[in-house]
Amino acid sequence: MEFKQVVGRRRSIRYYLPFRPVEREKVQIVLEAARLSSRAVNADFVQAIVVDRDALSEEDRESLKTPTTTAQLDLAPVWIFWLIDPTAPRIGQTSLKQLVDVGALTPSHGWSHAYVDNVVWPQVLQPILADPGTAVLVAGVEAGLAINQALLAAVDEGLGTQLTALNAANAKRVLDIPDHLIPIWIQLLGYPAEDPEAGGQRPRSPFEQIYFEGKYGHPYERDEMVVERLRADGMIMSEAPFPWRKEEVRALSRMFGLPE
Ligand SMILES: Cc1cc2nc3c(=O)[nH]c(=O)nc-3n(C[C@H](O)[C@H](O)[C@H](O)COP(=O)(O)O)c2cc1C
């Protein structure tokens, strides 16, 4: 699929065909896409555990739910638990030197092994490691980048996907997650039972209300010709709700025995 169409067609899918497995190849492609996302200091801030829904006991599955994670967890056959490692900058000294060695970080921009040891380590990485709040913030951004690539890869592979919250303490217990890692989101994977457009693109605040130019509060002017081009290219699609969305949701609820 074209990049713009992948961006345009992605929806948070909440109804999956519970009986249709996801091919291992597609799961791997999703992980491969995440692995290639940009990463601060090239460290492993983000890891993941792929879980087959049916491999867990009902009790464990229920223990992972939250007020916002309900039926979608039962319906999706594959769950990817995304984990962050706020201690990852500890390997930054080595991973940055690797970037120097392969010619990604270059002397023209001030980089050398000595610069990593004498400047970047004490002035940038050690302060991050010393402040857990900052380290979690950095790791959370890393996760966002990796997960977004994973979401888009799933759409590109014709899958439905969604991020959903989890009970982190129970996830740690059920999946034997080491203490230095924090489970932050579950990415669901499966074939959509709802129309892949899921009733249309979801509402967003007006462009000019959230994007500025020059100074805060000065709107970045939205060119309607560009908008039209993106419509033609499939990135900007029809907005929710489609006229038949209520009927679709009612039918899906009946099909799965969920409240209407
Ligand atoms: C980090 C993150 C966490 C989310 N957690 C939940 C969740 O717990 N339950 C849920 O139903 N949707 C969850 N969502 C999906 C959002 O509600 C959804 O992105 C939003 O409704 C916009 O729709 P769209 O993704 O189809 O564009 C989450 C999305 C993100 C990015």
mmCIF file of C-alpha atoms and ligand atoms in Angstrom:
data_model
loop_
_atom_site.group_PDB
_atom_site.id
_atom_site.type_symbol
_atom_site.label_atom_id
_atom_site.label_comp_id
_atom_site.label_asym_id
_atom_site.label_seq_id
_atom_site.Cartn_x
_atom_site.Cartn_y
_atom_site.Cartn_z
ATOM 1 C CA MET A 1 0.000 0.000 0.000
ATOM 2 C CA GLU A 2 1.132 3.555 -0.609
ATOM 3 C CA PHE A 3 2.410 5.339 2.512
ATOM 4 C CA LYS A 4 -0.326 7.975 2.430
ATOM 5 C CA GLN A 5 -3.011 5.298 2.147
ATOM 6 C CA VAL A 6 -1.554 3.395 5.090
ATOM 7 C CA VAL A 7 -1.672 6.558 7.206
ATOM 8 C CA GLY A 8 -5.178 7.317 5.964
ATOM 9 C CA ARG A 9 -6.631 3.841 6.438
ATOM 10 C CA ARG A 10 -5.316 3.206 9.960
ATOM 11 C CA ARG A 11 -8.062 3.024 12.562
ATOM 12 C CA SER A 12 -8.218 1.706 16.085
ATOM 13 C CA ILE A 13 -10.033 -1.551 15.396
ATOM 14 C CA ARG A 14 -12.151 -2.852 18.283
ATOM 15 C CA TYR A 15 -13.938 -5.793 16.616
ATOM 16 C CA TYR A 16 -11.777 -8.680 15.399
ATOM 17 C CA LEU A 17 -12.512 -12.094 13.899
ATOM 18 C CA PRO A 18 -11.599 -14.077 17.024
ATOM 19 C CA PHE A 19 -11.235 -17.349 15.101
ATOM 20 C CA ARG A 20 -8.893 -16.115 12.365
ATOM 21 C CA PRO A 21 -5.224 -16.423 13.337
ATOM 22 C CA VAL A 22 -2.583 -13.910 12.312
ATOM 23 C CA GLU A 23 0.222 -15.370 10.218
ATOM 24 C CA ARG A 24 3.584 -15.455 12.059
ATOM 25 C CA GLU A 25 5.129 -13.727 9.058
ATOM 26 C CA LYS A 26 2.855 -10.714 9.561
ATOM 27 C CA VAL A 27 3.623 -10.534 13.271
ATOM 28 C CA GLN A 28 7.326 -10.538 12.432
ATOM 29 C CA ILE A 29 6.860 -7.767 9.855
ATOM 30 C CA VAL A 30 5.165 -5.627 12.510
ATOM 31 C CA LEU A 31 8.109 -6.176 14.876
ATOM 32 C CA GLU A 32 10.658 -5.574 12.111
ATOM 33 C CA ALA A 33 9.036 -2.195 11.373
ATOM 34 C CA ALA A 34 9.221 -1.204 15.041
ATOM 35 C CA ARG A 35 12.890 -2.233 15.261
ATOM 36 C CA LEU A 36 13.807 0.218 12.503
ATOM 37 C CA SER A 37 12.267 3.297 14.131
ATOM 38 C CA SER A 38 14.569 6.174 15.018
ATOM 39 C CA ARG A 39 16.066 5.772 18.504
ATOM 40 C CA ALA A 40 17.800 8.178 20.855
ATOM 41 C CA VAL A 41 21.462 7.200 21.263
ATOM 42 C CA ASN A 42 20.559 4.028 19.349
ATOM 43 C CA ALA A 43 19.724 2.222 22.595
ATOM 44 C CA ASP A 44 17.075 -0.470 23.171
ATOM 45 C CA PHE A 45 14.486 1.609 25.022
ATOM 46 C CA VAL A 46 11.676 -0.561 23.662
ATOM 47 C CA GLN A 47 11.092 -4.301 23.780
ATOM 48 C CA ALA A 48 8.020 -6.425 23.152
ATOM 49 C CA ILE A 49 6.423 -9.760 24.029
ATOM 50 C CA VAL A 50 4.064 -11.382 21.525
ATOM 51 C CA VAL A 51 1.298 -13.334 23.209
ATOM 52 C CA ASP A 52 -1.253 -15.709 21.716
ATOM 53 C CA ARG A 53 -4.550 -14.833 23.423
ATOM 54 C CA ASP A 54 -5.526 -18.499 23.742
ATOM 55 C CA ALA A 55 -2.275 -19.428 25.499
ATOM 56 C CA LEU A 56 -3.351 -17.543 28.637
ATOM 57 C CA SER A 57 -5.855 -18.772 31.204
ATOM 58 C CA GLU A 58 -9.165 -16.925 31.376
ATOM 59 C CA GLU A 59 -8.221 -15.667 34.833
ATOM 60 C CA ASP A 60 -4.940 -14.198 33.599
ATOM 61 C CA ARG A 61 -6.651 -12.642 30.571
ATOM 62 C CA GLU A 62 -9.276 -10.993 32.740
ATOM 63 C CA SER A 63 -6.595 -9.680 35.106
ATOM 64 C CA LEU A 64 -5.056 -7.656 32.256
ATOM 65 C CA LYS A 65 -8.220 -5.680 31.527
ATOM 66 C CA THR A 66 -8.831 -2.078 32.579
ATOM 67 C CA PRO A 67 -11.868 0.212 32.341
ATOM 68 C CA THR A 68 -10.817 1.072 28.754
ATOM 69 C CA THR A 69 -9.653 -2.404 27.737
ATOM 70 C CA THR A 70 -12.693 -4.622 27.526
ATOM 71 C CA ALA A 71 -14.123 -6.774 24.723
ATOM 72 C CA GLN A 72 -11.404 -5.901 22.200
ATOM 73 C CA LEU A 73 -8.953 -7.946 24.272
ATOM 74 C CA ASP A 74 -11.172 -11.037 24.036
ATOM 75 C CA LEU A 75 -11.653 -10.628 20.303
ATOM 76 C CA ALA A 76 -8.065 -10.048 19.114
ATOM 77 C CA PRO A 77 -6.078 -13.293 18.686
ATOM 78 C CA VAL A 78 -2.605 -11.742 19.049
ATOM 79 C CA TRP A 79 -1.410 -9.255 21.629
ATOM 80 C CA ILE A 80 1.918 -7.457 21.540
ATOM 81 C CA PHE A 81 2.932 -6.174 24.947
ATOM 82 C CA TRP A 82 5.159 -3.147 24.440
ATOM 83 C CA LEU A 83 7.705 -2.609 27.201
ATOM 84 C CA ILE A 84 9.944 0.333 27.944
ATOM 85 C CA ASP A 85 13.371 0.228 29.512
ATOM 86 C CA PRO A 86 14.144 3.564 31.229
ATOM 87 C CA THR A 87 17.614 2.212 32.066
ATOM 88 C CA ALA A 88 18.519 1.877 28.357
ATOM 89 C CA PRO A 89 20.759 5.000 28.267
ATOM 90 C CA ARG A 90 23.295 2.968 30.294
ATOM 91 C CA ILE A 91 24.360 1.368 27.016
ATOM 92 C CA GLY A 92 24.414 4.720 25.208
ATOM 93 C CA GLN A 93 28.155 5.061 25.596
ATOM 94 C CA THR A 94 28.648 1.851 23.579
ATOM 95 C CA SER A 95 25.818 2.310 21.102
ATOM 96 C CA LEU A 96 26.925 5.877 20.304
ATOM 97 C CA LYS A 97 30.479 4.683 19.652
ATOM 98 C CA GLN A 98 28.994 2.134 17.275
ATOM 99 C CA LEU A 99 27.311 4.990 15.402
ATOM 100 C CA VAL A 100 30.664 6.787 15.238
ATOM 101 C CA ASP A 101 32.314 3.601 13.920
ATOM 102 C CA VAL A 102 29.780 3.096 11.122
ATOM 103 C CA GLY A 103 30.002 6.716 10.001
ATOM 104 C CA ALA A 104 26.537 7.797 11.136
ATOM 105 C CA LEU A 105 27.860 10.234 13.758
ATOM 106 C CA THR A 106 30.714 12.071 12.070
ATOM 107 C CA PRO A 107 33.675 14.309 13.040
ATOM 108 C CA SER A 108 32.128 17.168 11.015
ATOM 109 C CA HIS A 109 29.423 17.288 13.693
ATOM 110 C CA GLY A 110 31.870 16.983 16.566
ATOM 111 C CA TRP A 111 31.660 13.227 17.128
ATOM 112 C CA SER A 112 34.476 10.888 18.234
ATOM 113 C CA HIS A 113 34.858 8.188 20.894
ATOM 114 C CA ALA A 114 36.431 10.792 23.193
ATOM 115 C CA TYR A 115 33.442 13.135 22.677
ATOM 116 C CA VAL A 116 31.092 10.303 23.702
ATOM 117 C CA ASP A 117 33.166 9.510 26.836
ATOM 118 C CA ASN A 118 34.006 13.030 27.937
ATOM 119 C CA VAL A 119 30.994 15.097 26.865
ATOM 120 C CA VAL A 120 27.893 13.090 25.954
ATOM 121 C CA TRP A 121 28.112 10.497 28.711
ATOM 122 C CA PRO A 122 28.581 12.919 31.654
ATOM 123 C CA GLN A 123 26.497 15.815 30.270
ATOM 124 C CA VAL A 124 23.607 14.025 28.566
ATOM 125 C CA LEU A 125 23.239 10.356 29.470
ATOM 126 C CA GLN A 126 24.203 10.310 33.135
ATOM 127 C CA PRO A 127 21.730 13.109 34.006
ATOM 128 C CA ILE A 128 18.939 11.183 32.235
ATOM 129 C CA LEU A 129 19.782 8.021 34.152
ATOM 130 C CA ALA A 130 19.912 9.967 37.419
ATOM 131 C CA ASP A 131 16.353 11.271 36.982
ATOM 132 C CA PRO A 132 13.841 8.414 36.634
ATOM 133 C CA GLY A 133 11.074 10.822 35.541
ATOM 134 C CA THR A 134 13.118 12.033 32.578
ATOM 135 C CA ALA A 135 14.238 8.504 31.729
ATOM 136 C CA VAL A 136 10.622 7.278 31.601
ATOM 137 C CA LEU A 137 9.666 10.276 29.471
ATOM 138 C CA VAL A 138 12.454 9.573 26.979
ATOM 139 C CA ALA A 139 11.596 5.867 26.893
ATOM 140 C CA GLY A 140 7.905 6.668 26.415
ATOM 141 C CA VAL A 141 8.663 8.752 23.344
ATOM 142 C CA GLU A 142 10.839 5.943 21.988
ATOM 143 C CA ALA A 143 7.938 3.558 22.469
ATOM 144 C CA GLY A 144 5.596 5.914 20.644
ATOM 145 C CA LEU A 145 7.885 6.016 17.628
ATOM 146 C CA ALA A 146 8.395 2.258 17.503
ATOM 147 C CA ILE A 147 4.758 1.422 18.129
ATOM 148 C CA ASN A 148 3.513 3.807 15.473
ATOM 149 C CA GLN A 149 5.671 2.058 12.889
ATOM 150 C CA ALA A 150 4.258 -1.231 14.163
ATOM 151 C CA LEU A 151 0.684 0.062 13.806
ATOM 152 C CA LEU A 152 1.293 1.261 10.269
ATOM 153 C CA ALA A 153 3.022 -1.992 9.303
ATOM 154 C CA ALA A 154 0.011 -3.932 10.578
ATOM 155 C CA VAL A 155 -2.318 -1.823 8.423
ATOM 156 C CA ASP A 156 -0.008 -2.314 5.458
ATOM 157 C CA GLU A 157 -0.302 -6.084 5.976
ATOM 158 C CA GLY A 158 -4.103 -5.885 5.880
ATOM 159 C CA LEU A 159 -4.536 -6.424 9.622
ATOM 160 C CA GLY A 160 -6.664 -4.621 12.144
ATOM 161 C CA THR A 161 -4.756 -3.158 15.049
ATOM 162 C CA GLN A 162 -5.222 -0.968 18.095
ATOM 163 C CA LEU A 163 -3.375 0.177 21.171
ATOM 164 C CA THR A 164 -5.080 -0.523 24.419
ATOM 165 C CA ALA A 165 -4.303 -0.016 28.104
ATOM 166 C CA LEU A 166 -3.339 -2.848 30.438
ATOM 167 C CA ASN A 167 -3.007 -3.666 34.092
ATOM 168 C CA ALA A 168 0.778 -3.353 34.244
ATOM 169 C CA ALA A 169 1.269 -5.107 37.585
ATOM 170 C CA ASN A 170 -0.672 -8.137 36.385
ATOM 171 C CA ALA A 171 1.136 -8.125 33.037
ATOM 172 C CA LYS A 172 4.452 -8.271 34.921
ATOM 173 C CA ARG A 173 3.245 -11.197 36.964
ATOM 174 C CA VAL A 174 1.629 -13.160 34.126
ATOM 175 C CA LEU A 175 4.492 -12.699 31.636
ATOM 176 C CA ASP A 176 7.513 -12.810 34.010
ATOM 177 C CA ILE A 177 8.620 -9.312 33.011
ATOM 178 C CA PRO A 178 11.841 -8.228 34.797
ATOM 179 C CA ASP A 179 11.596 -5.332 37.236
ATOM 180 C CA HIS A 180 13.553 -2.784 35.179
ATOM 181 C CA LEU A 181 11.005 -3.009 32.333
ATOM 182 C CA ILE A 182 7.604 -1.275 32.310
ATOM 183 C CA PRO A 183 4.743 -2.696 30.229
ATOM 184 C CA ILE A 184 3.008 0.332 28.766
ATOM 185 C CA TRP A 185 0.513 -0.688 26.083
ATOM 186 C CA ILE A 186 -0.884 -3.738 24.392
ATOM 187 C CA GLN A 187 -1.048 -3.627 20.601
ATOM 188 C CA LEU A 188 -3.841 -5.860 19.366
ATOM 189 C CA LEU A 189 -3.517 -7.691 16.058
ATOM 190 C CA GLY A 190 -6.127 -9.595 14.107
ATOM 191 C CA TYR A 191 -8.372 -9.503 11.079
ATOM 192 C CA PRO A 192 -11.064 -6.850 11.445
ATOM 193 C CA ALA A 193 -14.633 -8.012 11.927
ATOM 194 C CA GLU A 194 -15.775 -4.444 11.387
ATOM 195 C CA ASP A 195 -15.280 -2.629 8.113
ATOM 196 C CA PRO A 196 -11.562 -1.662 8.047
ATOM 197 C CA GLU A 197 -12.664 1.973 7.808
ATOM 198 C CA ALA A 198 -14.458 1.434 11.144
ATOM 199 C CA GLY A 199 -17.086 4.031 10.437
ATOM 200 C CA GLY A 200 -14.746 6.699 9.081
ATOM 201 C CA GLN A 201 -11.742 8.761 10.125
ATOM 202 C CA ARG A 202 -12.077 9.855 13.732
ATOM 203 C CA PRO A 203 -12.572 13.477 14.693
ATOM 204 C CA ARG A 204 -9.515 15.666 15.199
ATOM 205 C CA SER A 205 -9.206 19.268 16.374
ATOM 206 C CA PRO A 206 -8.964 21.759 13.529
ATOM 207 C CA PHE A 207 -5.452 21.827 11.946
ATOM 208 C CA GLU A 208 -4.909 25.504 12.651
ATOM 209 C CA GLN A 209 -5.895 25.124 16.283
ATOM 210 C CA ILE A 210 -2.998 22.762 17.055
ATOM 211 C CA TYR A 211 -0.252 23.694 14.545
ATOM 212 C CA PHE A 212 1.441 27.077 14.606
ATOM 213 C CA GLU A 213 3.984 29.019 12.629
ATOM 214 C CA GLY A 214 6.716 31.270 14.020
ATOM 215 C CA LYS A 215 5.178 31.729 17.435
ATOM 216 C CA TYR A 216 2.714 29.880 19.599
ATOM 217 C CA GLY A 217 -0.828 30.875 18.764
ATOM 218 C CA HIS A 218 -0.113 31.973 15.189
ATOM 219 C CA PRO A 219 -1.884 29.323 13.097
ATOM 220 C CA TYR A 220 0.004 27.425 10.385
ATOM 221 C CA GLU A 221 -2.237 28.182 7.428
ATOM 222 C CA ARG A 222 -3.827 25.069 5.933
ATOM 223 C CA ASP A 223 -3.750 25.079 2.142
ATOM 224 C CA GLU A 224 -6.986 23.549 0.828
ATOM 225 C CA MET A 225 -5.237 22.482 -2.387
ATOM 226 C CA VAL A 226 -2.946 20.267 -0.327
ATOM 227 C CA VAL A 227 -5.952 18.895 1.527
ATOM 228 C CA GLU A 228 -7.596 18.062 -1.793
ATOM 229 C CA ARG A 229 -4.437 16.300 -2.986
ATOM 230 C CA LEU A 230 -4.334 14.220 0.193
ATOM 231 C CA ARG A 231 -7.992 13.320 -0.304
ATOM 232 C CA ALA A 232 -7.207 12.171 -3.835
ATOM 233 C CA ASP A 233 -4.181 10.188 -2.571
ATOM 234 C CA GLY A 234 -6.221 8.459 0.151
ATOM 235 C CA MET A 235 -4.613 9.982 3.248
ATOM 236 C CA ILE A 236 -7.534 12.182 4.225
ATOM 237 C CA MET A 237 -10.655 10.028 4.049
ATOM 238 C CA SER A 238 -14.358 10.388 4.873
ATOM 239 C CA GLU A 239 -14.929 11.382 8.461
ATOM 240 C CA ALA A 240 -16.839 9.380 11.024
ATOM 241 C CA PRO A 241 -19.585 8.543 11.426
ATOM 242 C CA PHE A 242 -20.641 6.797 8.256
ATOM 243 C CA PRO A 243 -24.455 6.880 7.989
ATOM 244 C CA TRP A 244 -24.663 3.132 8.647
ATOM 245 C CA ARG A 245 -22.196 2.978 11.552
ATOM 246 C CA LYS A 246 -24.846 2.501 14.258
ATOM 247 C CA GLU A 247 -26.325 -0.454 12.367
ATOM 248 C CA GLU A 248 -22.851 -1.914 11.867
ATOM 249 C CA VAL A 249 -22.056 -1.685 15.582
ATOM 250 C CA ARG A 250 -25.431 -3.163 16.518
ATOM 251 C CA ALA A 251 -24.933 -6.104 14.175
ATOM 252 C CA LEU A 252 -21.379 -6.717 15.439
ATOM 253 C CA SER A 253 -22.548 -6.606 19.060
ATOM 254 C CA ARG A 254 -25.254 -9.165 18.330
ATOM 255 C CA MET A 255 -22.815 -11.363 16.439
ATOM 256 C CA PHE A 256 -20.396 -11.460 19.386
ATOM 257 C CA GLY A 257 -23.014 -11.519 22.155
ATOM 258 C CA LEU A 258 -21.901 -8.130 23.460
ATOM 259 C CA PRO A 259 -24.152 -5.483 25.010
ATOM 260 C CA GLU A 260 -25.961 -3.366 22.398
HETATM 261 C C1 LIG B 1 -1.338 5.277 23.577
HETATM 262 C C2 LIG B 1 -2.741 4.909 23.244
HETATM 263 C C3 LIG B 1 -3.521 4.235 24.154
HETATM 264 C C4 LIG B 1 -4.822 3.880 23.843
HETATM 265 N N1 LIG B 1 -5.570 3.179 24.745
HETATM 266 C C5 LIG B 1 -6.830 2.803 24.412
HETATM 267 C C6 LIG B 1 -7.628 2.030 25.312
HETATM 268 O O1 LIG B 1 -7.218 1.704 26.414
HETATM 269 N N2 LIG B 1 -8.869 1.670 24.918
HETATM 270 C C7 LIG B 1 -9.375 1.999 23.710
HETATM 271 O O2 LIG B 1 -10.517 1.620 23.408
HETATM 272 N N3 LIG B 1 -8.638 2.737 22.820
HETATM 273 C C8 LIG B 1 -7.390 3.124 23.144
HETATM 274 N N4 LIG B 1 -6.636 3.846 22.255
HETATM 275 C C9 LIG B 1 -7.209 4.178 20.945
HETATM 276 C C10 LIG B 1 -7.656 5.622 20.898
HETATM 277 O O3 LIG B 1 -8.794 5.786 21.668
HETATM 278 C C11 LIG B 1 -7.859 5.995 19.421
HETATM 279 O O4 LIG B 1 -6.591 6.164 18.933
HETATM 280 C C12 LIG B 1 -8.665 7.235 19.184
HETATM 281 O O5 LIG B 1 -9.999 6.900 19.456
HETATM 282 C C13 LIG B 1 -8.530 7.760 17.784
HETATM 283 O O6 LIG B 1 -8.981 6.805 16.848
HETATM 284 P P1 LIG B 1 -8.061 6.216 15.727
HETATM 285 O O7 LIG B 1 -6.900 5.541 16.384
HETATM 286 O O8 LIG B 1 -8.958 5.238 14.999
HETATM 287 O O9 LIG B 1 -7.628 7.338 14.853
HETATM 288 C C14 LIG B 1 -5.343 4.218 22.562
HETATM 289 C C15 LIG B 1 -4.542 4.907 21.653
HETATM 290 C C16 LIG B 1 -3.261 5.246 21.976
HETATM 291 C C17 LIG B 1 -2.421 5.964 20.961
#
